[in-house]
mmCIF file of C-alpha atoms in Angstrom:
data_model
loop_
_atom_site.group_PDB
_atom_site.id
_atom_site.type_symbol
_atom_site.label_atom_id
_atom_site.label_comp_id
_atom_site.label_asym_id
_atom_site.label_seq_id
_atom_site.Cartn_x
_atom_site.Cartn_y
_atom_site.Cartn_z
ATOM 1 C CA MET A 1 -60.503 -18.838 -122.476
ATOM 2 C CA ASP A 2 -57.732 -16.923 -120.597
ATOM 3 C CA ASP A 3 -58.041 -19.230 -117.509
ATOM 4 C CA PHE A 4 -57.840 -22.349 -119.568
ATOM 5 C CA LEU A 5 -54.716 -21.656 -121.370
ATOM 6 C CA ASN A 6 -52.985 -20.055 -118.364
ATOM 7 C CA VAL A 7 -52.451 -16.942 -120.615
ATOM 8 C CA SER A 8 -50.172 -15.178 -118.155
ATOM 9 C CA GLU A 9 -47.391 -17.684 -118.907
ATOM 10 C CA LEU A 10 -48.041 -17.911 -122.634
ATOM 11 C CA THR A 11 -47.466 -14.654 -124.374
ATOM 12 C CA GLU A 12 -45.943 -15.317 -127.816
ATOM 13 C CA GLU A 13 -43.795 -13.033 -129.824
ATOM 14 C CA ASP A 14 -44.545 -12.406 -133.355
ATOM 15 C CA SER A 15 -41.482 -12.020 -135.823
ATOM 16 C CA GLY A 16 -42.644 -8.541 -136.443
ATOM 17 C CA ASP A 17 -41.749 -7.489 -132.832
ATOM 18 C CA GLU A 18 -45.335 -7.475 -131.636
ATOM 19 C CA GLN A 19 -46.601 -9.411 -128.745
ATOM 20 C CA PHE A 20 -49.787 -11.356 -129.121
ATOM 21 C CA THR A 21 -51.512 -13.193 -126.282
ATOM 22 C CA ALA A 22 -52.599 -16.840 -126.818
ATOM 23 C CA ALA A 23 -56.232 -15.592 -127.308
ATOM 24 C CA GLN A 24 -55.268 -13.409 -130.021
ATOM 25 C CA VAL A 25 -53.362 -15.870 -131.889
ATOM 26 C CA LEU A 26 -56.367 -18.208 -131.644
ATOM 27 C CA GLU A 27 -58.647 -15.475 -132.952
ATOM 28 C CA LYS A 28 -56.347 -14.967 -135.867
ATOM 29 C CA LEU A 29 -56.272 -18.588 -136.688
ATOM 30 C CA GLU A 30 -60.085 -18.731 -136.662
ATOM 31 C CA GLU A 31 -60.317 -15.739 -138.970
ATOM 32 C CA ALA A 32 -57.766 -17.312 -141.422
ATOM 33 C CA TRP A 33 -59.622 -20.571 -141.207
ATOM 34 C CA MET A 34 -63.057 -18.785 -142.152
ATOM 35 C CA ASN A 35 -61.387 -16.999 -144.987
ATOM 36 C CA GLU A 36 -59.622 -19.966 -146.275
ATOM 37 C CA LYS A 37 -62.764 -22.182 -146.147
ATOM 38 C CA LEU A 38 -64.848 -19.627 -147.964
ATOM 39 C CA SER A 39 -62.564 -18.323 -150.552
ATOM 40 C CA PRO A 40 -62.070 -20.082 -154.016
ATOM 41 C CA ASN A 41 -58.427 -19.322 -154.283
ATOM 42 C CA LEU A 42 -55.514 -20.282 -151.909
ATOM 43 C CA MET A 43 -54.858 -17.537 -149.417
ATOM 44 C CA GLU A 44 -51.570 -16.225 -148.252
ATOM 45 C CA CYS A 45 -49.501 -18.658 -146.085
ATOM 46 C CA LYS A 46 -49.803 -17.943 -142.514
ATOM 47 C CA SER A 47 -46.955 -19.913 -141.121
ATOM 48 C CA GLU A 48 -46.283 -17.773 -138.155
ATOM 49 C CA ILE A 49 -49.806 -18.374 -136.835
ATOM 50 C CA VAL A 50 -49.564 -22.213 -137.558
ATOM 51 C CA GLU A 51 -46.162 -22.480 -135.763
ATOM 52 C CA CYS A 52 -47.525 -20.403 -132.835
ATOM 53 C CA ILE A 53 -50.614 -22.678 -132.392
ATOM 54 C CA LEU A 54 -48.473 -25.784 -132.674
ATOM 55 C CA GLU A 55 -46.154 -24.699 -129.986
ATOM 56 C CA GLN A 56 -49.047 -23.809 -127.661
ATOM 57 C CA MET A 57 -50.676 -27.124 -128.343
ATOM 58 C CA GLN A 58 -47.406 -28.750 -127.227
ATOM 59 C CA GLU A 59 -47.419 -26.722 -124.010
ATOM 60 C CA MET A 60 -50.912 -27.470 -123.282
ATOM 61 C CA GLU A 61 -50.408 -31.300 -123.799
ATOM 62 C CA ASP A 62 -47.496 -31.077 -121.455
ATOM 63 C CA ASN A 63 -49.493 -29.207 -118.789
ATOM 64 C CA ILE A 64 -52.318 -31.762 -119.001
ATOM 65 C CA ASN A 65 -49.866 -34.665 -118.634
ATOM 66 C CA ARG A 66 -48.363 -33.112 -115.579
ATOM 67 C CA ALA A 67 -51.660 -32.356 -113.864
ATOM 68 C CA LYS A 68 -53.025 -35.000 -111.433
ATOM 69 C CA LYS A 69 -55.453 -37.396 -113.073
ATOM 70 C CA GLY A 70 -59.211 -37.309 -112.352
ATOM 71 C CA ASP A 71 -59.324 -33.508 -111.927
ATOM 72 C CA LEU A 72 -62.247 -31.951 -113.751
ATOM 73 C CA LYS A 73 -60.022 -29.189 -115.048
ATOM 74 C CA VAL A 74 -58.092 -31.906 -117.085
ATOM 75 C CA SER A 75 -61.144 -33.003 -119.197
ATOM 76 C CA LEU A 76 -61.886 -29.304 -119.863
ATOM 77 C CA HIS A 77 -58.300 -28.612 -120.950
ATOM 78 C CA ARG A 78 -58.359 -31.722 -123.049
ATOM 79 C CA LEU A 79 -61.440 -30.606 -124.852
ATOM 80 C CA GLU A 80 -60.048 -27.202 -125.388
ATOM 81 C CA LEU A 81 -56.922 -28.803 -126.883
ATOM 82 C CA ASP A 82 -58.979 -31.004 -129.052
ATOM 83 C CA ARG A 83 -61.020 -28.088 -130.466
ATOM 84 C CA ILE A 84 -57.985 -26.215 -131.222
ATOM 85 C CA ARG A 85 -56.467 -29.196 -132.971
ATOM 86 C CA TYR A 86 -59.602 -29.466 -134.861
ATOM 87 C CA VAL A 87 -59.563 -25.850 -136.057
ATOM 88 C CA LEU A 88 -56.019 -26.093 -137.140
ATOM 89 C CA SER A 89 -56.320 -29.441 -138.867
ATOM 90 C CA SER A 90 -59.382 -28.248 -140.826
ATOM 91 C CA TYR A 91 -57.423 -25.060 -141.773
ATOM 92 C CA LEU A 92 -54.535 -27.067 -143.048
ATOM 93 C CA ARG A 93 -56.830 -29.608 -144.749
ATOM 94 C CA CYS A 94 -58.663 -26.905 -146.609
ATOM 95 C CA ARG A 95 -55.355 -25.556 -147.819
ATOM 96 C CA LEU A 96 -54.195 -29.010 -148.932
ATOM 97 C CA GLU A 97 -57.271 -29.666 -150.836
ATOM 98 C CA LYS A 98 -56.927 -26.473 -152.813
ATOM 99 C CA ILE A 99 -53.192 -27.109 -153.405
ATOM 100 C CA GLU A 100 -53.990 -30.598 -154.776
ATOM 101 C CA LYS A 101 -56.805 -29.445 -156.927
ATOM 102 C CA HIS A 102 -54.868 -26.531 -158.589
ATOM 103 C CA ALA A 103 -51.225 -27.664 -158.096
ATOM 104 C CA PRO A 104 -49.932 -26.847 -161.631
ATOM 105 C CA VAL A 105 -51.478 -23.341 -161.684
ATOM 106 C CA LEU A 106 -50.292 -22.370 -158.141
ATOM 107 C CA LEU A 107 -46.708 -23.525 -158.957
ATOM 108 C CA GLU A 108 -46.727 -21.553 -162.217
ATOM 109 C CA ARG A 109 -47.943 -18.464 -160.267
ATOM 110 C CA GLU A 110 -45.134 -18.887 -157.476
ATOM 111 C CA LYS A 111 -42.574 -19.022 -160.224
ATOM 112 C CA SER A 112 -43.597 -15.826 -162.012
ATOM 113 C CA LYS A 113 -44.367 -13.702 -158.968
ATOM 114 C CA ASN A 114 -41.931 -11.008 -157.957
ATOM 115 C CA ASP A 115 -40.138 -10.982 -154.696
ATOM 116 C CA ILE A 116 -42.271 -8.327 -152.967
ATOM 117 C CA GLU A 117 -45.471 -10.263 -152.992
ATOM 118 C CA PRO A 118 -45.717 -12.810 -150.115
ATOM 119 C CA SER A 119 -45.776 -16.435 -151.002
ATOM 120 C CA ARG A 120 -49.094 -18.311 -151.099
ATOM 121 C CA LEU A 121 -47.243 -21.671 -150.272
ATOM 122 C CA SER A 122 -45.209 -22.456 -147.314
ATOM 123 C CA PRO A 123 -41.862 -24.204 -148.136
ATOM 124 C CA GLU A 124 -43.373 -27.608 -147.104
ATOM 125 C CA GLU A 125 -46.507 -26.927 -149.166
ATOM 126 C CA PHE A 126 -44.417 -25.922 -152.042
ATOM 127 C CA ALA A 127 -42.648 -29.187 -151.931
ATOM 128 C CA PHE A 128 -45.900 -31.098 -151.525
ATOM 129 C CA ALA A 129 -47.446 -29.134 -154.468
ATOM 130 C CA LYS A 130 -44.378 -30.059 -156.676
ATOM 131 C CA GLU A 131 -44.661 -33.611 -155.846
ATOM 132 C CA VAL A 132 -48.385 -33.803 -156.474
ATOM 133 C CA ALA A 133 -48.024 -32.056 -159.901
ATOM 134 C CA GLY A 134 -44.988 -34.202 -160.845
ATOM 135 C CA ASN A 135 -46.859 -37.436 -159.745
ATOM 136 C CA LEU A 136 -49.933 -36.422 -161.895
ATOM 137 C CA GLU A 137 -47.773 -35.616 -164.934
ATOM 138 C CA THR A 138 -45.755 -38.885 -164.643
ATOM 139 C CA HIS A 139 -49.004 -40.884 -164.256
ATOM 140 C CA LEU A 140 -50.774 -39.308 -167.261
ATOM 141 C CA LYS A 141 -47.553 -39.600 -169.446
ATOM 142 C CA MET A 142 -46.931 -43.264 -168.466
ATOM 143 C CA VAL A 143 -50.440 -44.361 -168.942
ATOM 144 C CA VAL A 144 -51.632 -42.689 -172.196
ATOM 145 C CA VAL A 145 -49.693 -39.736 -173.461
ATOM 146 C CA LYS A 146 -46.827 -41.991 -174.384
ATOM 147 C CA HIS A 147 -49.138 -44.107 -176.592
ATOM 148 C CA MET A 148 -50.673 -41.020 -178.370
ATOM 149 C CA PRO A 149 -49.712 -39.726 -181.701
ATOM 150 C CA ARG A 150 -46.666 -37.550 -181.781
ATOM 151 C CA ASN A 151 -48.181 -34.262 -182.375
ATOM 152 C CA LEU A 152 -50.553 -34.610 -179.380
ATOM 153 C CA GLN A 153 -47.935 -35.640 -176.868
ATOM 154 C CA ASN A 154 -47.406 -32.238 -175.256
ATOM 155 C CA LEU A 155 -49.102 -32.137 -171.891
ATOM 156 C CA ASP A 156 -49.439 -28.522 -170.665
ATOM 157 C CA LEU A 157 -50.731 -29.154 -167.108
ATOM 158 C CA PRO A 158 -51.677 -25.561 -166.237
ATOM 159 C CA GLU A 159 -53.972 -25.569 -169.255
ATOM 160 C CA ILE A 160 -55.498 -28.872 -168.553
ATOM 161 C CA VAL A 161 -55.948 -28.787 -164.778
ATOM 162 C CA PRO A 162 -58.780 -26.451 -163.851
ATOM 163 C CA SER A 163 -57.615 -23.190 -162.040
ATOM 164 C CA PRO A 164 -59.234 -21.514 -159.078
ATOM 165 C CA ASP A 165 -62.570 -19.688 -159.977
ATOM 166 C CA LEU A 166 -61.724 -16.242 -159.149
ATOM 167 C CA ASP A 167 -65.176 -14.962 -160.263
ATOM 168 C CA HIS A 168 -66.926 -16.762 -157.664
ATOM 169 C CA TYR A 169 -69.338 -14.567 -155.675
ATOM 170 C CA VAL A 170 -68.648 -14.297 -151.847
ATOM 171 C CA PHE A 171 -70.326 -12.709 -148.901
ATOM 172 C CA LEU A 172 -68.065 -10.394 -146.996
ATOM 173 C CA LYS A 173 -68.232 -8.081 -144.053
ATOM 174 C CA VAL A 174 -66.123 -4.875 -143.910
ATOM 175 C CA ASN A 175 -63.839 -4.295 -141.028
ATOM 176 C CA LYS A 176 -62.162 -0.981 -141.925
ATOM 177 C CA ASP A 177 -63.378 1.843 -144.101
ATOM 178 C CA GLU A 178 -62.072 1.619 -147.740
ATOM 179 C CA GLU A 179 -63.057 4.008 -150.453
ATOM 180 C CA GLY A 180 -62.774 3.630 -154.268
ATOM 181 C CA VAL A 181 -62.590 -0.143 -154.545
ATOM 182 C CA ILE A 182 -62.470 -0.921 -158.230
ATOM 183 C CA ILE A 183 -65.043 -3.479 -159.251
ATOM 184 C CA ASP A 184 -64.718 -3.356 -163.004
ATOM 185 C CA ALA A 185 -61.665 -2.023 -164.733
ATOM 186 C CA GLU A 186 -61.914 0.979 -166.940
ATOM 187 C CA THR A 187 -62.772 0.346 -170.501
ATOM 188 C CA GLU A 188 -63.423 2.545 -173.566
ATOM 189 C CA ASP A 189 -67.277 2.316 -172.914
ATOM 190 C CA HIS A 190 -67.463 3.303 -169.312
ATOM 191 C CA GLY A 191 -65.255 4.646 -166.533
ATOM 192 C CA ALA A 192 -64.087 2.387 -163.696
ATOM 193 C CA ASP A 193 -66.861 0.934 -161.570
ATOM 194 C CA LYS A 194 -66.080 1.955 -157.929
ATOM 195 C CA VAL A 195 -67.590 1.051 -154.542
ATOM 196 C CA ASP A 196 -66.976 2.581 -151.120
ATOM 197 C CA LEU A 197 -66.915 0.139 -148.328
ATOM 198 C CA GLU A 198 -68.060 1.323 -144.893
ATOM 199 C CA CYS A 199 -66.998 -0.399 -141.693
ATOM 200 C CA GLY A 200 -69.676 -2.844 -140.561
ATOM 201 C CA ALA A 201 -71.358 -3.178 -143.945
ATOM 202 C CA GLN A 202 -71.932 -6.599 -145.587
ATOM 203 C CA HIS A 203 -71.717 -7.196 -149.337
ATOM 204 C CA LEU A 204 -72.031 -9.932 -151.950
ATOM 205 C CA MET A 205 -69.391 -9.491 -154.583
ATOM 206 C CA ARG A 206 -67.100 -11.252 -156.943
ATOM 207 C CA TYR A 207 -64.034 -12.579 -155.328
ATOM 208 C CA LYS A 208 -61.367 -11.160 -157.621
ATOM 209 C CA PRO A 209 -61.502 -7.326 -157.001
ATOM 210 C CA ILE A 210 -61.572 -7.823 -153.191
ATOM 211 C CA GLU A 211 -58.808 -10.478 -152.903
ATOM 212 C CA ALA A 212 -56.195 -8.008 -151.743
ATOM 213 C CA LEU A 213 -58.497 -6.538 -149.307
ATOM 214 C CA ILE A 214 -59.013 -9.899 -147.593
ATOM 215 C CA GLU A 215 -55.366 -10.470 -147.214
ATOM 216 C CA ASN A 216 -54.722 -7.196 -145.510
ATOM 217 C CA GLY A 217 -57.671 -7.579 -143.163
ATOM 218 C CA THR A 218 -59.912 -4.849 -144.427
ATOM 219 C CA VAL A 219 -62.862 -7.251 -145.215
ATOM 220 C CA SER A 220 -63.492 -10.809 -144.039
ATOM 221 C CA LEU A 221 -65.453 -13.524 -145.662
ATOM 222 C CA MET A 222 -68.731 -14.731 -143.946
ATOM 223 C CA MET B 1 -68.787 -42.027 -184.960
ATOM 224 C CA PHE B 2 -65.341 -40.868 -183.785
ATOM 225 C CA GLY B 3 -65.127 -40.257 -180.075
ATOM 226 C CA GLU B 4 -67.952 -42.656 -179.120
ATOM 227 C CA LYS B 5 -65.738 -45.087 -177.042
ATOM 228 C CA ALA B 6 -64.043 -42.181 -175.333
ATOM 229 C CA LEU B 7 -67.442 -40.848 -174.365
ATOM 230 C CA GLU B 8 -68.444 -44.234 -173.063
ATOM 231 C CA LEU B 9 -65.445 -44.124 -170.691
ATOM 232 C CA ILE B 10 -66.630 -40.912 -169.262
ATOM 233 C CA ARG B 11 -70.217 -42.236 -169.002
ATOM 234 C CA GLU B 12 -69.013 -45.303 -167.182
ATOM 235 C CA PHE B 13 -67.117 -43.219 -164.705
ATOM 236 C CA ASN B 14 -70.079 -40.859 -164.221
ATOM 237 C CA ARG B 15 -72.354 -43.750 -163.429
ATOM 238 C CA ASN B 16 -70.083 -44.802 -160.535
ATOM 239 C CA LYS B 17 -69.494 -41.294 -159.358
ATOM 240 C CA ASP B 18 -71.143 -41.446 -155.925
ATOM 241 C CA GLY B 19 -70.071 -44.989 -155.005
ATOM 242 C CA ASN B 20 -66.579 -46.481 -154.731
ATOM 243 C CA LEU B 21 -64.117 -46.521 -157.563
ATOM 244 C CA GLY B 22 -65.175 -48.813 -160.373
ATOM 245 C CA PRO B 23 -62.899 -51.209 -162.182
ATOM 246 C CA TYR B 24 -60.177 -49.725 -164.488
ATOM 247 C CA ASN B 25 -61.379 -50.057 -168.059
ATOM 248 C CA GLU B 26 -58.125 -51.146 -169.702
ATOM 249 C CA ASP B 27 -59.774 -52.324 -172.779
ATOM 250 C CA GLY B 28 -61.667 -49.076 -173.157
ATOM 251 C CA VAL B 29 -58.592 -46.964 -172.882
ATOM 252 C CA ARG B 30 -56.656 -49.179 -175.256
ATOM 253 C CA GLN B 31 -59.421 -48.834 -177.863
ATOM 254 C CA VAL B 32 -59.534 -45.191 -177.632
ATOM 255 C CA LEU B 33 -55.776 -44.976 -178.193
ATOM 256 C CA GLU B 34 -56.057 -47.300 -181.187
ATOM 257 C CA GLU B 35 -58.677 -45.034 -182.632
ATOM 258 C CA MET B 36 -56.474 -42.012 -182.135
ATOM 259 C CA GLN B 37 -53.584 -44.015 -183.999
ATOM 260 C CA VAL B 38 -55.854 -44.834 -186.839
ATOM 261 C CA LEU B 39 -57.144 -41.167 -187.238
ATOM 262 C CA TYR B 40 -53.685 -39.782 -187.017
ATOM 263 C CA GLU B 41 -52.386 -42.091 -189.724
ATOM 264 C CA ALA B 42 -55.207 -41.341 -191.985
ATOM 265 C CA ASN B 43 -54.599 -37.662 -191.423
ATOM 266 C CA GLN B 44 -50.854 -38.123 -192.290
ATOM 267 C CA ASN B 45 -51.818 -39.619 -195.558
ATOM 268 C CA ASP B 46 -54.250 -36.850 -196.298
ATOM 269 C CA VAL B 47 -51.836 -34.026 -195.350
ATOM 270 C CA ALA B 48 -49.202 -35.492 -197.592
ATOM 271 C CA GLN B 49 -51.595 -35.607 -200.435
ATOM 272 C CA LEU B 50 -52.789 -32.075 -199.918
ATOM 273 C CA VAL B 51 -49.247 -30.737 -199.744
ATOM 274 C CA GLN B 52 -48.279 -32.552 -202.887
ATOM 275 C CA ASP B 53 -51.363 -31.864 -204.876
ATOM 276 C CA THR B 54 -52.392 -28.274 -203.969
ATOM 277 C CA SER B 55 -55.085 -28.038 -206.495
ATOM 278 C CA ASP B 56 -57.193 -30.802 -204.822
ATOM 279 C CA GLN B 57 -58.233 -29.428 -201.452
ATOM 280 C CA THR B 58 -61.303 -31.766 -200.907
ATOM 281 C CA SER B 59 -59.818 -33.760 -198.114
ATOM 282 C CA LEU B 60 -59.172 -30.474 -196.077
ATOM 283 C CA THR B 61 -62.470 -30.925 -194.166
ATOM 284 C CA ALA B 62 -61.749 -34.555 -193.425
ATOM 285 C CA VAL B 63 -58.348 -33.594 -191.885
ATOM 286 C CA GLN B 64 -60.170 -30.959 -189.727
ATOM 287 C CA ILE B 65 -62.788 -33.411 -188.603
ATOM 288 C CA ARG B 66 -60.131 -36.098 -187.739
ATOM 289 C CA HIS B 67 -57.985 -33.509 -185.977
ATOM 290 C CA ASP B 68 -60.940 -32.365 -183.848
ATOM 291 C CA SER B 69 -61.831 -36.091 -182.966
ATOM 292 C CA LEU B 70 -58.199 -36.618 -181.917
ATOM 293 C CA GLN B 71 -58.405 -33.622 -179.583
ATOM 294 C CA ARG B 72 -61.674 -34.808 -178.201
ATOM 295 C CA ASN B 73 -60.363 -38.194 -177.546
ATOM 296 C CA LYS B 74 -57.425 -36.934 -175.779
ATOM 297 C CA ARG B 75 -59.459 -34.696 -173.658
ATOM 298 C CA CYS B 76 -61.790 -37.484 -172.725
ATOM 299 C CA ILE B 77 -59.131 -39.989 -171.775
ATOM 300 C CA LEU B 78 -57.338 -37.473 -169.782
ATOM 301 C CA ALA B 79 -60.482 -36.565 -167.974
ATOM 302 C CA TYR B 80 -61.224 -40.137 -167.217
ATOM 303 C CA LEU B 81 -57.825 -40.745 -165.810
ATOM 304 C CA TYR B 82 -57.718 -37.393 -163.859
ATOM 305 C CA ASN B 83 -61.082 -37.949 -162.224
ATOM 306 C CA ARG B 84 -60.119 -41.503 -161.199
ATOM 307 C CA LEU B 85 -57.057 -40.190 -159.376
ATOM 308 C CA ALA B 86 -59.264 -37.549 -157.672
ATOM 309 C CA LYS B 87 -61.673 -40.354 -156.520
ATOM 310 C CA ILE B 88 -58.716 -42.431 -155.161
ATOM 311 C CA ARG B 89 -57.440 -39.353 -153.371
ATOM 312 C CA SER B 90 -60.605 -38.851 -151.665
ATOM 313 C CA LEU B 91 -60.812 -42.626 -150.724
ATOM 314 C CA ARG B 92 -57.303 -42.171 -149.101
ATOM 315 C CA TRP B 93 -58.838 -39.533 -146.830
ATOM 316 C CA GLU B 94 -61.658 -41.786 -145.969
ATOM 317 C CA PHE B 95 -60.052 -45.044 -145.342
ATOM 318 C CA GLY B 96 -56.523 -44.083 -144.475
ATOM 319 C CA SER B 97 -53.249 -45.168 -146.188
ATOM 320 C CA VAL B 98 -54.153 -48.720 -146.482
ATOM 321 C CA LEU B 99 -57.207 -49.200 -148.844
ATOM 322 C CA PRO B 100 -59.679 -52.095 -148.508
ATOM 323 C CA PRO B 101 -58.821 -54.989 -150.922
ATOM 324 C CA ASP B 102 -61.919 -54.704 -153.111
ATOM 325 C CA ILE B 103 -61.107 -51.135 -153.981
ATOM 326 C CA LYS B 104 -57.440 -51.993 -154.549
ATOM 327 C CA ASN B 105 -58.609 -54.584 -157.026
ATOM 328 C CA ASN B 106 -60.240 -51.907 -159.057
ATOM 329 C CA MET B 107 -57.179 -49.799 -159.392
ATOM 330 C CA SER B 108 -54.713 -50.368 -162.351
ATOM 331 C CA GLU B 109 -51.094 -51.033 -161.524
ATOM 332 C CA LYS B 110 -50.024 -47.517 -162.408
ATOM 333 C CA GLU B 111 -52.749 -46.113 -160.088
ATOM 334 C CA VAL B 112 -51.394 -48.115 -157.365
ATOM 335 C CA GLN B 113 -48.027 -46.650 -157.865
ATOM 336 C CA TRP B 114 -49.502 -43.160 -157.895
ATOM 337 C CA PHE B 115 -51.285 -43.904 -154.755
ATOM 338 C CA THR B 116 -48.047 -45.045 -153.099
ATOM 339 C CA ARG B 117 -46.328 -41.892 -154.167
ATOM 340 C CA TYR B 118 -49.218 -39.671 -152.986
ATOM 341 C CA ASN B 119 -49.115 -41.416 -149.535
ATOM 342 C CA ARG B 120 -45.552 -40.602 -149.320
ATOM 343 C CA SER B 121 -45.879 -36.963 -150.074
ATOM 344 C CA LEU B 122 -48.735 -36.613 -147.792
ATOM 345 C CA ALA B 123 -46.921 -38.349 -144.928
ATOM 346 C CA ASN B 124 -43.757 -36.148 -145.496
ATOM 347 C CA TYR B 125 -45.995 -32.995 -145.318
ATOM 348 C CA MET B 126 -47.722 -34.026 -142.243
ATOM 349 C CA ARG B 127 -44.570 -34.922 -140.507
ATOM 350 C CA SER B 128 -43.235 -31.499 -141.250
ATOM 351 C CA LEU B 129 -45.988 -29.944 -139.125
ATOM 352 C CA GLY B 130 -44.371 -29.209 -135.789
ATOM 353 C CA PRO B 131 -42.355 -31.712 -133.728
ATOM 354 C CA GLY B 132 -43.583 -35.157 -134.204
ATOM 355 C CA GLY B 133 -46.055 -34.081 -137.023
ATOM 356 C CA LEU B 134 -49.783 -33.578 -137.015
ATOM 357 C CA ASP B 135 -52.086 -36.196 -138.483
ATOM 358 C CA LEU B 136 -54.466 -34.245 -140.687
ATOM 359 C CA THR B 137 -56.606 -37.181 -141.372
ATOM 360 C CA GLN B 138 -57.880 -37.313 -137.767
ATOM 361 C CA ASP B 139 -60.300 -34.812 -136.219
ATOM 362 C CA LEU B 140 -62.643 -34.572 -139.268
ATOM 363 C CA GLN B 141 -65.599 -33.484 -137.084
ATOM 364 C CA PRO B 142 -65.509 -30.886 -134.497
ATOM 365 C CA PRO B 143 -65.168 -32.526 -131.069
ATOM 366 C CA GLN B 144 -68.259 -32.757 -128.832
ATOM 367 C CA ASN B 145 -66.951 -34.728 -125.895
ATOM 368 C CA VAL B 146 -63.661 -36.063 -124.609
ATOM 369 C CA TYR B 147 -65.095 -39.484 -124.033
ATOM 370 C CA ILE B 148 -67.718 -41.160 -126.150
ATOM 371 C CA GLU B 149 -69.750 -44.253 -125.825
ATOM 372 C CA VAL B 150 -69.172 -46.838 -128.514
ATOM 373 C CA ARG B 151 -70.423 -50.273 -129.407
ATOM 374 C CA CYS B 152 -68.103 -52.856 -130.918
ATOM 375 C CA VAL B 153 -69.446 -54.222 -134.277
ATOM 376 C CA GLU B 154 -66.920 -57.051 -134.716
ATOM 377 C CA ASP B 155 -64.123 -58.790 -132.826
ATOM 378 C CA ARG B 156 -60.988 -56.872 -133.120
ATOM 379 C CA GLY B 157 -58.989 -58.185 -129.990
ATOM 380 C CA GLU B 158 -57.247 -55.821 -127.680
ATOM 381 C CA LEU B 159 -56.911 -52.115 -128.087
ATOM 382 C CA GLU B 160 -54.276 -50.351 -126.076
ATOM 383 C CA LEU B 161 -54.972 -46.818 -125.047
ATOM 384 C CA ASN B 162 -52.551 -44.031 -124.631
ATOM 385 C CA ASP B 163 -52.326 -44.297 -120.853
ATOM 386 C CA GLY B 164 -51.542 -47.945 -121.285
ATOM 387 C CA SER B 165 -54.743 -49.585 -120.154
ATOM 388 C CA LYS B 166 -56.019 -52.297 -122.481
ATOM 389 C CA VAL B 167 -59.621 -52.684 -123.690
ATOM 390 C CA LEU B 168 -60.945 -56.075 -125.190
ATOM 391 C CA LEU B 169 -63.030 -55.308 -128.340
ATOM 392 C CA LYS B 170 -65.483 -58.236 -128.479
ATOM 393 C CA LYS B 171 -68.581 -58.133 -130.568
ATOM 394 C CA ASN B 172 -71.415 -56.092 -129.179
ATOM 395 C CA SER B 173 -69.454 -54.918 -126.164
ATOM 396 C CA LEU B 174 -69.941 -51.357 -124.904
ATOM 397 C CA HIS B 175 -67.136 -49.129 -124.130
ATOM 398 C CA TYR B 176 -66.490 -45.624 -122.842
ATOM 399 C CA LEU B 177 -63.417 -44.419 -124.540
ATOM 400 C CA PRO B 178 -61.500 -41.269 -125.386
ATOM 401 C CA ARG B 179 -62.725 -39.875 -128.572
ATOM 402 C CA SER B 180 -59.289 -39.134 -130.216
ATOM 403 C CA GLN B 181 -58.222 -42.821 -129.866
ATOM 404 C CA CYS B 182 -61.258 -44.506 -131.390
ATOM 405 C CA GLU B 183 -61.963 -42.126 -134.143
ATOM 406 C CA HIS B 184 -60.091 -44.064 -136.719
ATOM 407 C CA LEU B 185 -61.930 -47.374 -135.705
ATOM 408 C CA ILE B 186 -65.245 -45.655 -135.927
ATOM 409 C CA ARG B 187 -64.293 -44.556 -139.584
ATOM 410 C CA GLN B 188 -63.256 -48.042 -140.563
ATOM 411 C CA GLY B 189 -66.604 -49.458 -139.118
ATOM 412 C CA VAL B 190 -65.174 -51.554 -136.240
ATOM 413 C CA LEU B 191 -66.774 -49.407 -133.600
ATOM 414 C CA LYS B 192 -70.129 -47.617 -133.678
ATOM 415 C CA HIS B 193 -70.777 -44.333 -131.809
ATOM 416 C CA ILE B 194 -73.887 -44.460 -129.650
ATOM 417 C CA THR B 195 -75.420 -41.138 -129.362
#
């Protein structure tokens, strides 16, 4: 992997002043891809990784075009480039599908969140989600709602369009120790149901309680 | 019974679920909307009478039933339209931005307009990904090889490859082409991948 990407020339800088090698960025992309595919909700937006990979793909493309034709290495580089493009496309497609399915709910959550929480939609995705939701609303209104009796003409999209199923069960593996994860909130009848997660263990749980842990890397979906 | 026609719309859509899009049932939708109008007017009259004559509450249950039917009709119609749009969306990802004419004939005019707007939003988004954009409708399968062997199913004339060389696509001719450049032709059915 290092040889193919000529890693010595391709160290990328992260906005947080950390340096990641090309191999590490690809690993992060693959992890984000797995998590996105297996989770029922839209995960946080990983724009830095996407931009990084796009830059690298451009560089690889340039390298390939510069190399002399017929060289065996060229085919291998090209296949590697195709593979990376596939992973990135699949990741972005997965996100787009979720955005399209749940656009009204996601937009509402974006509006009501505070500034500390990171956004789940990149600016382009946000614009896309708005257009999708607007398109749907226009279509439904023009075709039928306009002709419905007056007291039924309100169209509350977040109520009508299904929202992500946060109670979906997911398999996960634990990357770092974490104690006291609350599975069921405290009620009058019983105290909070807590679980300790050990590094290396694998569990099957509801998605909602561990959502935050996926985002900060403590667990990953499998 | 109220709500029958609306349910019929849903059943019709369900029957066609796995195939391509069925024709838009303009009549069905119109009938459901008419039924809703009739129910609503009947309810208006009854409510006026109930308000006026508070001693005679017998039509209260009738109002309730009609109201529930109205809600059900609304839900069924919206579900019918929404699911058709979802189906059209999946056809876009399968066939590309130009749909085959037989599918297009089954779409209502408003659905065609929706499709145009959807195409535009999608194109804008894909263009924003890096310089020159990234076409997300390519690369639907993990790549196995750089070059693949394909057989041409129908005459398509000349295909120009990225490096400038031209390939003549005659029926039943075999070619050894870069995968990325014939993927969309394979999806359209012009080329067949030989494994």
